[in-house]
Short mmCIF file of C-alpha atoms in Angstrom, two decimals:
data_model
loop_
_atom_site.label_atom_id
_atom_site.label_comp_id
_atom_site.label_asym_id
_atom_site.label_seq_id
_atom_site.Cartn_x
_atom_site.Cartn_y
_atom_site.Cartn_z
CA UNK A 211 -0.20 10.02 20.76
CA UNK A 212 -3.90 10.11 19.85
CA UNK A 213 -5.51 8.12 17.06
CA UNK A 214 -5.87 11.28 15.03
CA UNK A 215 -2.22 12.14 15.54
CA UNK A 216 -1.31 8.64 14.36
CA UNK A 217 -3.22 9.23 11.14
CA UNK A 218 -1.60 12.60 10.53
CA UNK A 219 1.81 11.02 10.95
CA UNK A 220 1.29 8.70 7.98
CA UNK A 221 3.43 9.59 5.00
CA UNK A 222 1.24 11.06 2.24
CA UNK A 223 3.55 10.07 -0.61
CA UNK A 224 2.91 7.37 -3.16
CA UNK A 225 1.47 4.25 -1.50
CA UNK A 226 3.94 1.41 -1.31
CA UNK A 227 1.14 -1.11 -1.56
CA UNK A 228 1.81 -3.63 1.25
CA UNK A 229 -1.85 -4.52 1.18
CA UNK A 230 -2.21 -5.40 -2.49
CA UNK A 231 -4.37 -8.51 -2.72
CA UNK A 232 -4.99 -8.69 1.04
CA UNK A 233 -8.30 -8.22 2.84
CA UNK A 234 -8.47 -6.91 6.41
CA UNK A 235 -11.48 -7.31 8.68
CA UNK A 236 -11.49 -4.46 11.22
CA UNK A 237 -13.67 -5.26 14.25
CA UNK A 238 -14.00 -2.07 16.30
CA UNK A 239 -17.16 -0.63 17.86
CA UNK A 240 -15.91 2.97 18.19
CA UNK A 241 -16.72 4.59 14.81
CA UNK A 242 -13.95 7.21 14.94
CA UNK A 243 -11.26 4.56 15.46
CA UNK A 244 -12.77 2.23 12.86
CA UNK A 245 -12.87 5.08 10.32
CA UNK A 246 -9.22 6.04 10.91
CA UNK A 247 -8.11 2.43 10.52
CA UNK A 248 -10.19 1.85 7.38
CA UNK A 249 -8.96 5.05 5.69
CA UNK A 250 -5.31 4.34 6.46
CA UNK A 251 -5.45 0.70 5.43
CA UNK A 252 -7.23 1.50 2.17
CA UNK A 253 -4.59 4.13 1.47
CA UNK A 254 -2.03 1.35 1.72
CA UNK A 255 -4.10 -0.67 -0.75
CA UNK A 256 -5.70 -3.16 1.59
CA UNK A 257 -9.28 -4.21 0.97
CA UNK A 258 -11.05 -3.34 4.21
CA UNK A 259 -14.28 -4.51 5.83
CA UNK A 260 -15.53 -3.03 9.10
CA UNK A 261 -17.71 -4.64 11.75
CA UNK A 262 -18.75 -3.24 15.11
CA UNK A 263 -20.04 -6.44 16.72
CA UNK A 264 -19.13 -10.10 17.05
CA UNK A 265 -22.21 -11.10 15.08
CA UNK A 266 -21.40 -8.83 12.14
CA UNK A 267 -17.75 -9.88 12.17
CA UNK A 268 -18.60 -13.59 11.94
CA UNK A 269 -21.02 -12.93 9.09
CA UNK A 270 -18.47 -10.87 7.15
CA UNK A 271 -15.70 -13.40 7.75
CA UNK A 272 -17.89 -16.22 6.47
CA UNK A 273 -18.95 -14.30 3.38
CA UNK A 274 -15.67 -12.67 2.33
CA UNK A 275 -12.89 -14.82 3.88
CA UNK A 276 -10.42 -12.06 4.96
CA UNK A 277 -6.68 -12.67 5.20
CA UNK A 278 -6.29 -10.91 8.54
CA UNK A 279 -8.60 -9.70 11.31
CA UNK A 280 -7.82 -6.68 13.49
CA UNK A 281 -9.90 -7.17 16.62
CA UNK A 282 -10.84 -4.92 19.51
CA UNK A 283 -10.85 -6.89 22.77
CA UNK A 284 -14.06 -5.39 24.19
CA UNK A 285 -17.12 -5.46 21.90
CA UNK A 286 -20.79 -4.63 22.59
CA UNK A 287 -22.05 -8.20 22.18
CA UNK A 288 -19.05 -10.20 23.31
CA UNK A 289 -15.33 -10.60 23.84
CA UNK A 290 -12.84 -10.12 21.00
CA UNK A 291 -10.82 -13.04 22.33
CA UNK A 292 -13.81 -15.38 22.05
CA UNK A 293 -14.37 -14.04 18.54
CA UNK A 294 -10.74 -14.78 17.71
CA UNK A 295 -11.14 -18.38 18.88
CA UNK A 296 -14.16 -18.81 16.64
CA UNK A 297 -12.40 -17.24 13.63
CA UNK A 298 -9.34 -19.43 14.22
CA UNK A 299 -11.54 -22.53 14.40
CA UNK A 300 -13.29 -21.66 11.15
CA UNK A 301 -10.19 -20.52 9.27
CA UNK A 302 -6.88 -21.59 10.84
CA UNK A 303 -4.87 -19.72 8.19
CA UNK A 304 -6.38 -16.30 9.02
CA UNK A 305 -3.97 -13.95 10.80
CA UNK A 306 -5.30 -12.38 14.01
CA UNK A 307 -4.18 -9.12 15.63
CA UNK A 308 -5.65 -7.57 18.76
CA UNK A 309 -6.31 -3.92 19.54
CA UNK A 310 -6.47 -3.34 23.28
CA UNK A 311 -6.35 -0.34 25.57
CA UNK A 312 -5.41 -2.59 28.44
CA UNK A 313 -1.71 -3.43 28.45
CA UNK A 314 -1.53 -5.43 31.69
CA UNK A 315 0.57 -8.58 31.20
CA UNK A 316 -2.36 -10.94 31.90
CA UNK A 317 -4.46 -9.21 29.26
CA UNK A 318 -1.76 -9.30 26.60
CA UNK A 319 -0.62 -12.84 27.30
CA UNK A 320 -4.20 -14.11 27.33
CA UNK A 321 -4.81 -12.62 23.91
CA UNK A 322 -1.61 -13.92 22.35
CA UNK A 323 -2.45 -17.53 23.12
CA UNK A 324 -4.45 -17.71 19.91
CA UNK A 325 -3.47 -14.53 18.06
CA UNK A 326 -0.46 -13.46 16.03
CA UNK A 327 0.26 -10.01 17.45
CA UNK A 328 -1.24 -7.21 19.54
CA UNK A 329 -1.31 -3.42 19.38
CA UNK A 330 -2.14 -1.25 22.39
CA UNK A 331 -4.21 1.92 22.24
CA UNK A 332 -3.42 4.72 21.60
CA UNK A 333 -1.61 3.52 18.50
CA UNK A 334 0.30 4.94 15.59
CA UNK A 335 -1.24 4.14 12.20
CA UNK A 336 2.15 3.48 10.61
CA UNK A 337 2.78 0.84 13.28
CA UNK A 338 -0.58 -0.81 12.60
CA UNK A 339 0.14 -1.02 8.87
CA UNK A 340 3.63 -2.39 9.53
CA UNK A 341 2.38 -5.01 11.98
CA UNK A 342 -0.32 -6.22 9.58
CA UNK A 343 2.20 -6.41 6.75
CA UNK A 344 4.62 -8.39 8.91
CA UNK A 345 1.97 -10.89 9.98
CA UNK A 346 0.83 -11.36 6.39
CA UNK A 347 4.39 -12.05 5.29
CA UNK A 348 4.61 -14.77 7.92
CA UNK A 349 1.25 -16.35 7.14
CA UNK A 350 1.71 -16.12 3.37
CA UNK A 351 5.26 -17.46 3.33
CA UNK A 352 4.08 -20.86 2.15
CA UNK A 353 2.23 -19.38 -0.83
CA UNK A 354 5.44 -18.60 -2.72
CA UNK A 355 7.74 -21.42 -1.64
CA UNK A 356 8.07 -24.76 -3.46
CA UNK A 357 7.67 -28.05 -1.67
CA UNK A 358 10.61 -28.60 0.68
CA UNK A 359 11.81 -31.38 2.95
CA UNK A 360 10.81 -31.12 6.64
CA UNK A 361 13.05 -29.43 9.20
CA UNK A 362 14.10 -31.74 12.03
CA UNK A 363 15.66 -31.19 15.42
CA UNK A 364 15.71 -34.15 17.79
CA UNK A 365 12.16 -35.52 17.99
CA UNK A 366 10.79 -32.31 16.48
CA UNK A 367 9.65 -32.14 12.84
CA UNK A 368 8.41 -29.06 10.97
CA UNK A 369 6.67 -29.76 7.68
CA UNK A 370 7.70 -26.83 5.46
CA UNK A 371 4.93 -27.53 2.94
CA UNK A 372 1.90 -27.95 5.21
CA UNK A 373 3.31 -25.98 8.21
CA UNK A 374 2.39 -28.84 10.53
CA UNK A 375 4.59 -29.35 13.62
CA UNK A 376 5.05 -32.76 15.21
CA UNK A 377 6.98 -33.84 18.25
CA UNK A 378 7.58 -37.54 18.80
CA UNK A 379 4.93 -38.15 16.15
CA UNK A 380 2.28 -36.04 17.90
CA UNK A 381 0.96 -32.84 16.34
CA UNK A 382 1.39 -29.47 18.07
CA UNK A 383 -1.18 -26.85 17.12
CA UNK A 384 0.76 -23.60 16.57
CA UNK A 385 -0.30 -20.18 15.33
CA UNK A 386 1.54 -18.84 12.25
CA UNK A 387 3.74 -16.61 14.42
CA UNK A 388 4.55 -19.42 16.82
CA UNK A 389 5.54 -21.54 13.83
CA UNK A 390 7.76 -18.78 12.44
CA UNK A 391 9.51 -18.40 15.81
CA UNK A 392 10.07 -22.14 16.22
CA UNK A 393 11.31 -22.48 12.65
CA UNK A 394 13.90 -19.76 13.20
CA UNK A 395 15.13 -21.47 16.36
CA UNK A 396 15.33 -24.83 14.56
CA UNK A 397 17.24 -23.31 11.65
CA UNK A 398 19.76 -21.98 14.15
CA UNK A 399 20.24 -25.42 15.69
CA UNK A 400 21.69 -25.36 19.18
CA UNK A 401 22.87 -21.74 18.94
CA UNK A 402 21.50 -19.16 21.36
CA UNK A 403 19.65 -16.55 19.28
CA UNK A 404 19.61 -13.02 20.75
CA UNK A 405 16.21 -11.51 21.45
CA UNK A 406 16.94 -8.59 19.10
CA UNK A 407 17.61 -11.02 16.25
CA UNK A 408 14.32 -12.82 16.88
CA UNK A 409 12.45 -9.52 16.86
CA UNK A 410 14.10 -8.57 13.58
CA UNK A 411 13.67 -11.86 11.73
CA UNK A 412 10.33 -13.10 13.07
CA UNK A 413 8.45 -9.85 13.75
CA UNK A 414 10.41 -7.44 11.54
CA UNK A 415 10.74 -5.12 14.55
CA UNK A 416 13.70 -2.78 14.83
CA UNK A 417 15.05 -1.07 17.93
CA UNK A 418 12.36 -2.25 20.37
CA UNK A 419 14.38 -3.83 23.22
CA UNK A 420 11.56 -3.08 25.68
CA UNK A 421 9.13 -5.36 23.83
CA UNK A 422 7.99 -8.45 25.72
CA UNK A 423 6.51 -10.16 22.65
CA UNK A 424 9.41 -12.65 22.38
CA UNK A 425 9.08 -13.73 26.01
CA UNK A 426 5.34 -14.12 25.57
CA UNK A 427 5.62 -16.33 22.50
CA UNK A 428 8.43 -18.38 24.01
CA UNK A 429 6.17 -19.14 26.98
CA UNK A 430 3.40 -20.32 24.65
CA UNK A 431 5.77 -22.47 22.62
CA UNK A 432 7.11 -24.05 25.80
CA UNK A 433 3.63 -24.85 27.03
CA UNK A 434 2.67 -26.53 23.76
CA UNK A 435 5.95 -28.37 23.07
CA UNK A 436 6.72 -29.44 26.64
CA UNK A 437 3.32 -31.15 26.78
CA UNK A 438 4.69 -33.57 24.17
CA UNK A 439 8.17 -34.24 25.57
CA UNK A 440 11.06 -33.02 27.73
CA UNK A 441 11.76 -29.25 27.93
CA UNK A 442 13.15 -28.14 24.57
CA UNK A 443 13.63 -24.35 24.57
CA UNK A 444 16.45 -22.97 26.68
CA UNK A 445 16.99 -19.43 27.99
CA UNK A 446 20.32 -17.66 28.27
CA UNK A 447 19.34 -14.87 30.61
CA UNK A 448 20.14 -11.45 29.20
CA UNK A 449 21.09 -12.96 25.82
CA UNK A 450 18.35 -14.94 24.11
CA UNK A 451 16.88 -18.37 23.42
CA UNK A 452 17.90 -21.64 21.83
CA UNK A 453 17.03 -25.34 21.64
CA UNK A 454 18.33 -27.94 24.07
#
């Protein structure tokens, strides 16, 4: 499906308003794609800023402090992944999504190491809106919840107020989506959680058994948590994941 076809497929009824109060920075150097994204996101009541270069994106992010950035991987003056690292360093709470025409595993996995989701081109506009809304729900979860006691599992501690993760007293630097995935596994204790349930509760995906996003994020969690202690996340092949 082309970008134009994705736009035409958007329901033209009354906007549901998933973007109310949220600002999206779209970083895309192809004007036709940037225009389609901006029009669709504004229709869904997001505030939208558009940049075509790394330099412009950094300036806009510093001046307006967006809630989420939608980043093309290849930009005229740099790499979208390097831009994402810089944005994450400046504002750890900002959600990051990648737009990429290259769907090779190495490309996708490399991007997800410091992002919250990815969307491959050509894309469907409804999917883009849904993915942004899902990421914002994860990153904004702490804005509406009162102070709560930490979650604990073995030597693992998740601070539900500050969203800091510690293992054996040492801090693990997780993205918002990694935190949401780990929290769901902790809340399920030693139970094996099916992949479909993780997709539904963490990513709000439905009926996407072919998605490899769970496997990708599990691999990143393992790399970060296993550096601080014995292997923690277990795999039940063909079923799902749990904690040792």
